[in-house]
Tab-separated table of C-alpha atoms in Angstrom:
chain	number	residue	atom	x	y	z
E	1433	UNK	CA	1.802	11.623	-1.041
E	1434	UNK	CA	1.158	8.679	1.781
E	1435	UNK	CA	-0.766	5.943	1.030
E	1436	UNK	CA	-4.196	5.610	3.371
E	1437	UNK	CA	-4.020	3.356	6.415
E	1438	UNK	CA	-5.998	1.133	4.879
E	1439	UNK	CA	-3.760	0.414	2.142
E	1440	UNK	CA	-1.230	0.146	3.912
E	1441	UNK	CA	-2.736	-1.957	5.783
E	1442	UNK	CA	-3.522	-4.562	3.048
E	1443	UNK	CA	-0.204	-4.451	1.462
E	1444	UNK	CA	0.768	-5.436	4.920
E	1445	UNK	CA	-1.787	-8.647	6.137
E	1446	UNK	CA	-0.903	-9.612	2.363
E	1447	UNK	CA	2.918	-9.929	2.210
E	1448	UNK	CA	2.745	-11.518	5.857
E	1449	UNK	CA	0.282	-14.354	4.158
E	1450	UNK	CA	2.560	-16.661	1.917
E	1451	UNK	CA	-0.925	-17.697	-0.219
E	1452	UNK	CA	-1.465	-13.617	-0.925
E	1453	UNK	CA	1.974	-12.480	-2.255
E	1454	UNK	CA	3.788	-13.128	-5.117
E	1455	UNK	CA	6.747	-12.058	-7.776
E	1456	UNK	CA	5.773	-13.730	-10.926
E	1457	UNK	CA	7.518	-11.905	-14.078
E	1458	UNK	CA	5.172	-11.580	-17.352
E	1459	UNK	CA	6.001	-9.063	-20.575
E	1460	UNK	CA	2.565	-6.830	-19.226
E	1461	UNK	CA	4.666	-6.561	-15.427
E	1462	UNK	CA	7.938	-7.030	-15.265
E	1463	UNK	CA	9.635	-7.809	-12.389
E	1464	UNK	CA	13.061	-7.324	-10.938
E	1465	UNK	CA	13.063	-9.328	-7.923
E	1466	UNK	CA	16.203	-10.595	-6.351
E	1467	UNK	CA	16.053	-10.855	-2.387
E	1468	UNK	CA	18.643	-13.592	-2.473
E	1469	UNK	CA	21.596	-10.633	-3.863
E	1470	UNK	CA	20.643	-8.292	-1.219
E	1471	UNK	CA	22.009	-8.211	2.254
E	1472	UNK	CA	19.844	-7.604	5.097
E	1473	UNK	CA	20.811	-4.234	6.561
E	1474	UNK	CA	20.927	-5.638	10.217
E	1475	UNK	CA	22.729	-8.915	9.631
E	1476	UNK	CA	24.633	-9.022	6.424
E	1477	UNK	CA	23.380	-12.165	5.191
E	1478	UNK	CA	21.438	-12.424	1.923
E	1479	UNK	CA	17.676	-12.397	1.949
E	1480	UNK	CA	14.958	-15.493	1.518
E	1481	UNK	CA	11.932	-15.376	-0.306
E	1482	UNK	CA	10.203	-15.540	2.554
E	1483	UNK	CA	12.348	-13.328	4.768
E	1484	UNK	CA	12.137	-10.262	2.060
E	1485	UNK	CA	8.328	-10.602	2.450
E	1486	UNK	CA	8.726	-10.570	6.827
E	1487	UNK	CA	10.759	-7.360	6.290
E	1488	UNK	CA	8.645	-5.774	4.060
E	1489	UNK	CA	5.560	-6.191	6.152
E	1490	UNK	CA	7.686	-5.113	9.096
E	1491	UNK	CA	8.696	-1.728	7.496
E	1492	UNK	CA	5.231	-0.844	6.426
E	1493	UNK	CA	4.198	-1.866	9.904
E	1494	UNK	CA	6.856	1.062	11.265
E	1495	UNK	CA	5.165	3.397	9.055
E	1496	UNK	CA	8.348	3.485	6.691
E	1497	UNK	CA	7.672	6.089	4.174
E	1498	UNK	CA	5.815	4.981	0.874
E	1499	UNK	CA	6.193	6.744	-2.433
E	1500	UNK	CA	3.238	6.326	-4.949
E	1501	UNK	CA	4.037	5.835	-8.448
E	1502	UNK	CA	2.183	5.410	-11.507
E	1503	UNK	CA	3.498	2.218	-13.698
E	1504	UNK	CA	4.071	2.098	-16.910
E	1505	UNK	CA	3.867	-1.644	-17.508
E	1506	UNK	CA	0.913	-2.483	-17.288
E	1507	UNK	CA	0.011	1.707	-17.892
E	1508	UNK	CA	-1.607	3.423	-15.006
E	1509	UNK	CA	-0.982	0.681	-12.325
E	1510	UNK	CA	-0.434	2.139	-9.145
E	1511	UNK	CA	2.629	1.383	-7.505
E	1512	UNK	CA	4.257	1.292	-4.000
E	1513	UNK	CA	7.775	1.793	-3.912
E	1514	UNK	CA	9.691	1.885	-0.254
E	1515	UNK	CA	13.797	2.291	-0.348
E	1516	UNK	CA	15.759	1.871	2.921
E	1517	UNK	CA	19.243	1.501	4.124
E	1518	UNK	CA	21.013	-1.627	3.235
E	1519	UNK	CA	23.684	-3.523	5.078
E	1520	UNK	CA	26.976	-0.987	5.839
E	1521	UNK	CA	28.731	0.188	2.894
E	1522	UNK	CA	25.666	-1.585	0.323
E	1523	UNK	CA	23.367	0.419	-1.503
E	1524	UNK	CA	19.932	1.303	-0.516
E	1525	UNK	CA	17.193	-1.530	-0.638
E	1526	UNK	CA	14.832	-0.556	-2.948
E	1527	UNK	CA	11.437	-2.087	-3.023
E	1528	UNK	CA	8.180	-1.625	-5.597
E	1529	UNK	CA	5.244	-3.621	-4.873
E	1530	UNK	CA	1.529	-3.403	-6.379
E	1531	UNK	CA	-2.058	-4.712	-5.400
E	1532	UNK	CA	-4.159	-6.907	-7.801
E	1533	UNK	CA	-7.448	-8.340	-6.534
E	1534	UNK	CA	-6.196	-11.306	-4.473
E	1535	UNK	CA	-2.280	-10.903	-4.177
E	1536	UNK	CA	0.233	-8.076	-3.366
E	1537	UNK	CA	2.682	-8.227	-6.299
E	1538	UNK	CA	6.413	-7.698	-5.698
E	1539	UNK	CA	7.295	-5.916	-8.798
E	1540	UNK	CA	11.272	-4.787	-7.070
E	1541	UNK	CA	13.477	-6.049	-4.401
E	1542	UNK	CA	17.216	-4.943	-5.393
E	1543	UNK	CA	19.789	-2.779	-4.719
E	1544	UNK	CA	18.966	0.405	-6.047
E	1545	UNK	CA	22.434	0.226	-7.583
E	1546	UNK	CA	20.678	-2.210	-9.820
């Protein structure tokens, strides 16, 4: 199933605004968030905060394909989970965000290899 354009939408004006994203573990949503051990797929280097959030908005901006899950923690969450290629001979980058009221959540940024 693809998300609506206007979801997508949000997900992306939020990760591009540094005061509307976040990646803040609690026991109710945990998170596995770790741009810094992942290589960007076009230059090898490891990721930033900051530069995980640039590429995320930039693949939802190419209309890279979004799965829609169901969380379990916290229960029936919806979730937004987006894998792509990783740097040559890495794993796939895989990626699971959510939407509160104010903030776009980054729930997973790893190697899906995890």
């Amino acid at each position: 199933m693809e998300i609506a354009v206007s979801t997508r939408n949000e997900l992306i004006m939020r990760a591009r605004d540094k005061r509307l994203r976040q990646s803040v573990s609690k026991s109710t949503a945990p998170c596995r968030w770790y741009p810094y051990r992942v290589l960007h797929p076009r230059f090898g280097i490891p990721f930033t905060e900051a530069g995980a959030w640039n590429f995320i908005a930039d693949l939802l901006d190419a209309g890279h394909g979004v799965t829609v899950i169901e969380m379990e923690k916290p229960p029936g969450q919806i979730g937004y989970v987006l894998k792509t290629a990783g740097f040559r001979g890495c794993p796939e980058i895989y990626i699971k965000l959510t939407l509160s009221s104010r903030y776009v959540n980054g729930r997973s940024f790893h190697d899906s290899e995890y």
